[in-house]
């Protein structure tokens, strides 16, 4: 935290309760089978920013449509960033977040790239506390379920000129999330995009911004058409090096105990799950290499048997084994992931920490309620 951060005074949120909040029975029905991103809690949090007034008007209010001018810059020039994190209910009923300050810092880095104002870490954490306090009952308790939190910041100023907006809004919504894998962890097939890139040198690849997702939708469609659930992108310059999936980072596991993952040097999103997996692997005494990873290395490693596992990771699905990488004219079938695999063992350890079943050695968890 910088000195200015430390000096950030706590916000006084204006709290407006939702008089049309879901009944207990309605909420329980949703929580019994929430899916992902389909249902939202009774409230949302927002903060305004203006060039003159800085961050102001902190509110908790009923979840509902935003009022937005048709000329708002976000609708025309996509000046928008977001975050994604989860709140977990532990066995004793308490509710916890996982490394939320890392999401706050990443939102600041994204803000810098998109010429948006930086939200102080303390304001970010306070907004999370506010939503989890008022909508605490929306945090599901079944195994592997969570309340997914979606903070986002968008250019609100009504002006069609191209320059950073002078009026911005930060909004936080929350959505209950079911277990990602219901019948046990299922390996996925992924599609190698040969015609499209996700990010280039000097672009926005390291920022969590809607524009990167917009760029991934067409290749994602191509992936579906080829029986794959995700798309893998290579570097935009040489089309040789593995970068990441549309919304997840990638790891190769060598039989000799090494974990290899593409280095995040500007075109790859710095996943907090990625960073946590690296730490947990190092804790086990495993060697972790963050460097360039070519498609050839992947292919040859699988062919020779040196690479024994490949997985993707991110907040939503945590850790997902990659069964196969398909392209227009090739396929790499990775080894099957056994129950004794490093992939599943790291997944178990990470979710164990998040749900309070495994000791939190690194101080990653923060108790918010209960
Ligand atoms: C959010 C995101 C990830 C994963 O980040 P986590 O912090 O682990 O959830 C990976 N790649 C992209 C492009 C993302 O937007």
Short mmCIF file of C-alpha atoms in Angstrom, two decimals, residues 18-351:
data_model
loop_
_atom_site.label_atom_id
_atom_site.label_comp_id
_atom_site.label_asym_id
_atom_site.label_seq_id
_atom_site.Cartn_x
_atom_site.Cartn_y
_atom_site.Cartn_z
CA UNK A 18 -34.19 -3.56 -1.72
CA UNK A 19 -37.86 -3.57 -0.74
CA UNK A 20 -38.51 -6.12 -3.47
CA UNK A 21 -35.77 -8.48 -2.31
CA UNK A 22 -36.33 -12.15 -3.09
CA UNK A 23 -38.11 -14.11 -0.35
CA UNK A 24 -36.13 -16.74 1.56
CA UNK A 25 -37.92 -19.45 -0.42
CA UNK A 26 -37.17 -17.79 -3.79
CA UNK A 27 -33.53 -17.35 -2.88
CA UNK A 28 -33.17 -20.92 -1.64
CA UNK A 29 -34.67 -22.21 -4.88
CA UNK A 30 -32.04 -20.27 -6.85
CA UNK A 31 -29.20 -21.37 -4.56
CA UNK A 32 -30.21 -25.02 -5.00
CA UNK A 33 -29.12 -24.81 -8.65
CA UNK A 34 -27.52 -21.44 -9.39
CA UNK A 35 -25.57 -22.30 -12.56
CA UNK A 36 -23.13 -19.53 -13.43
CA UNK A 37 -23.82 -15.85 -14.03
CA UNK A 38 -27.57 -16.21 -14.43
CA UNK A 39 -28.93 -14.99 -11.12
CA UNK A 40 -27.96 -11.89 -9.17
CA UNK A 41 -28.26 -10.91 -5.54
CA UNK A 42 -30.69 -8.31 -4.22
CA UNK A 43 -28.18 -5.45 -4.09
CA UNK A 44 -25.31 -3.82 -5.91
CA UNK A 45 -22.67 -1.31 -4.93
CA UNK A 46 -21.55 1.71 -6.88
CA UNK A 47 -19.18 4.64 -6.68
CA UNK A 48 -18.79 7.60 -9.01
CA UNK A 49 -15.63 9.28 -10.12
CA UNK A 50 -15.20 12.66 -11.72
CA UNK A 51 -12.10 14.60 -12.59
CA UNK A 52 -13.05 17.33 -10.13
CA UNK A 53 -14.60 15.31 -7.31
CA UNK A 54 -12.52 12.11 -7.33
CA UNK A 55 -14.31 9.04 -5.95
CA UNK A 56 -17.64 9.95 -4.39
CA UNK A 57 -21.25 8.93 -3.74
CA UNK A 58 -20.66 5.42 -2.37
CA UNK A 59 -23.95 3.55 -2.47
CA UNK A 60 -25.45 0.17 -1.75
CA UNK A 61 -28.73 -0.03 -3.59
CA UNK A 62 -31.23 -2.50 -5.03
CA UNK A 63 -29.89 -4.56 -7.92
CA UNK A 64 -31.37 -3.22 -11.13
CA UNK A 65 -30.80 -1.50 -14.49
CA UNK A 66 -28.23 1.27 -14.71
CA UNK A 67 -29.13 4.62 -16.07
CA UNK A 68 -26.76 5.32 -18.91
CA UNK A 69 -26.66 8.04 -21.55
CA UNK A 70 -26.62 6.67 -25.13
CA UNK A 71 -23.52 8.78 -25.73
CA UNK A 72 -21.63 7.26 -22.77
CA UNK A 73 -18.06 6.61 -23.88
CA UNK A 74 -18.11 2.96 -22.79
CA UNK A 75 -20.76 2.13 -25.40
CA UNK A 76 -18.66 3.56 -28.22
CA UNK A 77 -15.01 3.14 -27.31
CA UNK A 78 -15.16 0.26 -24.79
CA UNK A 79 -13.35 2.06 -22.00
CA UNK A 80 -14.15 -0.63 -19.43
CA UNK A 81 -12.32 -2.98 -17.07
CA UNK A 82 -13.49 -5.68 -14.68
CA UNK A 83 -12.51 -8.22 -12.06
CA UNK A 84 -13.75 -11.64 -11.02
CA UNK A 85 -13.39 -13.22 -7.58
CA UNK A 86 -15.37 -15.45 -5.28
CA UNK A 87 -16.65 -15.48 -1.71
CA UNK A 88 -16.61 -18.89 -0.05
CA UNK A 89 -18.76 -20.20 2.80
CA UNK A 90 -16.82 -22.29 5.29
CA UNK A 91 -18.25 -25.22 7.26
CA UNK A 92 -18.89 -22.99 10.32
CA UNK A 93 -21.04 -20.64 8.23
CA UNK A 94 -18.48 -17.82 7.98
CA UNK A 95 -17.82 -16.14 4.60
CA UNK A 96 -14.32 -15.55 3.25
CA UNK A 97 -12.59 -13.98 0.26
CA UNK A 98 -9.37 -15.23 -1.37
CA UNK A 99 -6.55 -12.74 -2.12
CA UNK A 100 -9.06 -9.96 -2.85
CA UNK A 101 -6.35 -7.28 -2.51
CA UNK A 102 -4.67 -8.88 -5.55
CA UNK A 103 -7.86 -8.27 -7.53
CA UNK A 104 -7.84 -4.67 -6.27
CA UNK A 105 -4.25 -4.20 -7.45
CA UNK A 106 -4.96 -5.81 -10.81
CA UNK A 107 -7.96 -3.52 -11.27
CA UNK A 108 -5.57 -0.62 -10.73
CA UNK A 109 -3.15 -1.97 -13.34
CA UNK A 110 -6.03 -2.48 -15.80
CA UNK A 111 -7.22 1.06 -15.03
CA UNK A 112 -3.82 2.51 -15.90
CA UNK A 113 -3.80 0.74 -19.29
CA UNK A 114 -7.33 1.87 -20.14
CA UNK A 115 -6.73 5.44 -18.94
CA UNK A 116 -9.33 5.01 -16.19
CA UNK A 117 -8.92 6.33 -12.63
CA UNK A 118 -7.37 3.95 -10.09
CA UNK A 119 -9.73 2.83 -7.35
CA UNK A 120 -7.90 2.76 -4.00
CA UNK A 121 -7.43 -0.80 -2.69
CA UNK A 122 -9.28 0.12 0.51
CA UNK A 123 -12.34 1.31 -1.47
CA UNK A 124 -12.34 -1.92 -3.48
CA UNK A 125 -12.19 -4.05 -0.32
CA UNK A 126 -14.88 -1.96 1.35
CA UNK A 127 -17.22 -2.44 -1.62
CA UNK A 128 -16.79 -6.21 -1.28
CA UNK A 129 -17.48 -6.07 2.44
CA UNK A 130 -20.63 -4.04 1.78
CA UNK A 131 -22.13 -6.48 -0.72
CA UNK A 132 -21.20 -9.53 1.34
CA UNK A 133 -22.74 -8.01 4.46
CA UNK A 134 -26.05 -7.01 2.92
CA UNK A 135 -26.35 -10.10 0.66
CA UNK A 136 -24.71 -12.60 3.01
CA UNK A 137 -27.61 -15.03 2.63
CA UNK A 138 -26.78 -15.30 -1.08
CA UNK A 139 -23.48 -17.10 -0.44
CA UNK A 140 -24.36 -20.74 -1.09
CA UNK A 141 -23.10 -23.41 1.27
CA UNK A 142 -23.04 -26.61 -0.83
CA UNK A 143 -19.62 -28.07 -1.72
CA UNK A 144 -17.69 -26.17 -4.41
CA UNK A 145 -20.31 -23.42 -4.68
CA UNK A 146 -19.55 -19.74 -4.13
CA UNK A 147 -20.79 -16.21 -4.59
CA UNK A 148 -19.06 -14.84 -7.68
CA UNK A 149 -18.22 -11.15 -7.38
CA UNK A 150 -17.98 -8.97 -10.46
CA UNK A 151 -16.53 -5.49 -9.91
CA UNK A 152 -16.31 -3.35 -13.04
CA UNK A 153 -15.49 0.19 -14.02
CA UNK A 154 -16.89 1.99 -17.02
CA UNK A 155 -16.69 5.32 -18.82
CA UNK A 156 -19.93 7.11 -18.10
CA UNK A 157 -19.32 10.52 -19.61
CA UNK A 158 -21.68 11.39 -22.48
CA UNK A 159 -19.27 12.62 -25.12
CA UNK A 160 -18.43 11.21 -28.55
CA UNK A 161 -14.94 12.66 -28.73
CA UNK A 162 -12.10 10.20 -28.32
CA UNK A 163 -10.31 10.87 -25.02
CA UNK A 164 -10.38 9.35 -21.53
CA UNK A 165 -13.78 9.95 -19.92
CA UNK A 166 -14.01 12.54 -17.17
CA UNK A 167 -16.90 10.72 -15.51
CA UNK A 168 -16.57 7.09 -14.55
CA UNK A 169 -18.56 4.62 -12.50
CA UNK A 170 -17.38 1.63 -10.45
CA UNK A 171 -20.08 -0.98 -9.96
CA UNK A 172 -20.06 -4.27 -8.06
CA UNK A 173 -22.60 -7.03 -8.65
CA UNK A 174 -22.72 -10.57 -7.24
CA UNK A 175 -23.99 -13.83 -8.64
CA UNK A 176 -24.28 -17.21 -6.91
CA UNK A 177 -22.24 -19.90 -8.67
CA UNK A 178 -22.83 -23.64 -8.62
CA UNK A 179 -20.12 -26.29 -8.60
CA UNK A 180 -18.29 -25.95 -11.93
CA UNK A 181 -17.91 -29.69 -12.28
CA UNK A 182 -20.85 -31.62 -10.90
CA UNK A 183 -19.82 -35.16 -11.81
CA UNK A 184 -16.13 -34.82 -10.89
CA UNK A 185 -13.49 -32.78 -12.67
CA UNK A 186 -13.81 -33.24 -16.42
CA UNK A 187 -10.92 -32.69 -18.82
CA UNK A 188 -11.68 -30.30 -21.70
CA UNK A 189 -10.67 -30.21 -25.34
CA UNK A 190 -9.34 -26.90 -26.57
CA UNK A 191 -9.05 -25.37 -30.01
CA UNK A 192 -5.91 -23.71 -31.32
CA UNK A 193 -6.87 -20.53 -33.11
CA UNK A 194 -4.72 -20.18 -36.20
CA UNK A 195 -6.36 -17.09 -37.72
CA UNK A 196 -6.83 -14.90 -34.67
CA UNK A 197 -4.77 -13.44 -31.86
CA UNK A 198 -5.98 -12.31 -28.47
CA UNK A 199 -3.38 -9.64 -27.79
CA UNK A 200 -0.26 -8.20 -29.31
CA UNK A 201 2.84 -6.50 -27.97
CA UNK A 202 1.86 -3.11 -26.58
CA UNK A 203 -1.83 -4.05 -26.64
CA UNK A 204 -4.22 -4.69 -23.75
CA UNK A 205 -3.51 -8.39 -23.16
CA UNK A 206 -2.48 -7.90 -19.55
CA UNK A 207 -5.55 -5.81 -18.71
CA UNK A 208 -8.81 -7.40 -17.67
CA UNK A 209 -11.02 -5.57 -20.12
CA UNK A 210 -14.14 -6.47 -22.06
CA UNK A 211 -12.40 -5.68 -25.35
CA UNK A 212 -10.13 -8.71 -25.00
CA UNK A 213 -13.18 -10.88 -24.52
CA UNK A 214 -14.92 -9.32 -27.52
CA UNK A 215 -11.85 -10.23 -29.58
CA UNK A 216 -12.05 -13.84 -28.38
CA UNK A 217 -15.71 -14.48 -29.21
CA UNK A 218 -15.28 -15.32 -32.90
CA UNK A 219 -12.41 -17.77 -32.30
CA UNK A 220 -14.44 -19.15 -29.38
CA UNK A 221 -17.28 -19.81 -31.83
CA UNK A 222 -14.78 -21.62 -34.05
CA UNK A 223 -13.77 -23.73 -31.04
CA UNK A 224 -17.40 -24.76 -30.40
CA UNK A 225 -17.87 -25.60 -34.08
CA UNK A 226 -14.91 -27.98 -33.75
CA UNK A 227 -16.18 -29.69 -30.63
CA UNK A 228 -13.95 -27.76 -28.23
CA UNK A 229 -15.02 -25.76 -25.21
CA UNK A 230 -12.18 -23.21 -25.11
CA UNK A 231 -9.75 -21.55 -27.44
CA UNK A 232 -5.96 -21.34 -27.07
CA UNK A 233 -4.09 -18.35 -28.45
CA UNK A 234 -0.50 -18.19 -29.65
CA UNK A 235 1.66 -15.08 -29.66
CA UNK A 236 0.61 -12.57 -32.30
CA UNK A 237 4.11 -12.02 -33.70
CA UNK A 238 5.50 -15.46 -34.56
CA UNK A 239 2.50 -17.71 -33.94
CA UNK A 240 4.86 -20.12 -32.20
CA UNK A 241 4.46 -19.53 -28.50
CA UNK A 242 1.57 -20.55 -26.27
CA UNK A 243 -0.09 -17.59 -24.53
CA UNK A 244 -3.36 -18.50 -22.81
CA UNK A 245 -6.99 -19.48 -23.27
CA UNK A 246 -9.73 -16.86 -23.71
CA UNK A 247 -10.01 -16.54 -19.93
CA UNK A 248 -7.59 -19.01 -18.31
CA UNK A 249 -3.82 -19.48 -17.97
CA UNK A 250 -2.03 -22.67 -19.01
CA UNK A 251 0.50 -25.02 -17.34
CA UNK A 252 2.49 -27.98 -18.66
CA UNK A 253 3.64 -30.58 -16.12
CA UNK A 254 6.81 -32.57 -16.79
CA UNK A 255 7.23 -36.07 -15.40
CA UNK A 256 10.44 -34.94 -13.68
CA UNK A 257 8.41 -32.61 -11.46
CA UNK A 258 8.77 -29.33 -13.32
CA UNK A 259 5.83 -27.01 -13.97
CA UNK A 260 6.13 -24.75 -16.98
CA UNK A 261 3.88 -21.79 -17.76
CA UNK A 262 4.17 -18.92 -20.25
CA UNK A 263 5.77 -15.86 -18.67
CA UNK A 264 3.41 -12.90 -18.33
CA UNK A 265 5.26 -10.24 -20.23
CA UNK A 266 2.48 -7.92 -21.28
CA UNK A 267 0.27 -9.97 -23.58
CA UNK A 268 -0.96 -12.47 -20.98
CA UNK A 269 -3.37 -11.81 -18.13
CA UNK A 270 -1.67 -12.22 -14.74
CA UNK A 271 -4.03 -14.77 -13.23
CA UNK A 272 -4.28 -14.88 -9.45
CA UNK A 273 -5.03 -18.61 -9.69
CA UNK A 274 -1.87 -18.95 -11.81
CA UNK A 275 0.17 -17.11 -9.19
CA UNK A 276 -1.31 -19.23 -6.38
CA UNK A 277 -0.60 -22.50 -8.22
CA UNK A 278 3.01 -21.38 -8.73
CA UNK A 279 3.33 -20.73 -4.98
CA UNK A 280 1.73 -24.06 -3.99
CA UNK A 281 4.01 -25.93 -6.42
CA UNK A 282 7.10 -24.19 -5.02
CA UNK A 283 5.93 -25.04 -1.49
CA UNK A 284 6.08 -28.68 -2.56
CA UNK A 285 9.66 -28.22 -3.71
CA UNK A 286 8.72 -28.40 -7.38
CA UNK A 287 10.59 -26.31 -9.94
CA UNK A 288 8.41 -23.73 -11.69
CA UNK A 289 9.59 -22.21 -14.96
CA UNK A 290 7.93 -19.02 -16.21
CA UNK A 291 9.21 -18.62 -19.74
CA UNK A 292 8.28 -18.86 -23.39
CA UNK A 293 6.56 -22.15 -24.21
CA UNK A 294 6.38 -23.09 -27.88
CA UNK A 295 3.67 -25.20 -29.44
CA UNK A 296 6.51 -27.49 -30.61
CA UNK A 297 7.64 -28.00 -27.02
CA UNK A 298 4.11 -29.07 -26.09
CA UNK A 299 3.79 -31.44 -29.07
CA UNK A 300 7.24 -32.98 -28.69
CA UNK A 301 6.93 -33.26 -24.92
CA UNK A 302 3.68 -35.18 -25.19
CA UNK A 303 5.08 -37.38 -27.98
CA UNK A 304 8.21 -38.28 -26.00
CA UNK A 305 6.27 -38.77 -22.78
CA UNK A 306 8.22 -36.03 -20.98
CA UNK A 307 5.05 -33.96 -20.48
CA UNK A 308 2.66 -35.88 -18.28
CA UNK A 309 -0.14 -33.38 -17.62
CA UNK A 310 -1.52 -30.15 -19.07
CA UNK A 311 -4.02 -27.94 -17.31
CA UNK A 312 -5.70 -24.54 -17.43
CA UNK A 313 -6.53 -22.38 -14.42
CA UNK A 314 -8.66 -19.40 -13.46
CA UNK A 315 -11.10 -18.30 -10.76
CA UNK A 316 -14.24 -19.73 -12.38
CA UNK A 317 -13.16 -23.36 -12.91
CA UNK A 318 -10.07 -23.24 -10.62
CA UNK A 319 -7.99 -25.97 -12.33
CA UNK A 320 -9.15 -27.86 -15.41
CA UNK A 321 -7.20 -30.68 -17.07
CA UNK A 322 -6.72 -30.24 -20.83
CA UNK A 323 -7.39 -33.55 -22.56
CA UNK A 324 -6.63 -32.53 -26.10
CA UNK A 325 -5.40 -29.60 -28.17
CA UNK A 326 -6.95 -29.56 -31.64
CA UNK A 327 -6.12 -27.45 -34.64
CA UNK A 328 -7.21 -27.33 -38.28
CA UNK A 329 -4.66 -29.97 -39.28
CA UNK A 330 -3.38 -31.58 -36.11
CA UNK A 331 -4.25 -32.86 -32.68
CA UNK A 332 -2.19 -33.34 -29.52
CA UNK A 333 -3.78 -35.83 -27.16
CA UNK A 334 -2.39 -35.20 -23.70
CA UNK A 335 -1.95 -38.06 -21.22
CA UNK A 336 -5.09 -38.88 -19.23
CA UNK A 337 -5.22 -37.23 -15.83
CA UNK A 338 -5.27 -39.85 -13.10
CA UNK A 339 -6.60 -39.43 -9.57
CA UNK A 340 -2.97 -39.28 -8.39
CA UNK A 341 -2.10 -36.44 -10.79
CA UNK A 342 -0.45 -33.21 -9.76
CA UNK A 343 -3.28 -31.36 -11.55
CA UNK A 344 -5.96 -32.79 -9.27
CA UNK A 345 -3.79 -32.62 -6.19
CA UNK A 346 -3.07 -28.89 -6.70
CA UNK A 347 -6.76 -28.31 -7.40
CA UNK A 348 -7.66 -30.08 -4.17
CA UNK A 349 -5.12 -28.09 -2.17
CA UNK A 350 -6.21 -24.73 -3.59
CA UNK A 351 -9.94 -25.36 -3.14
#
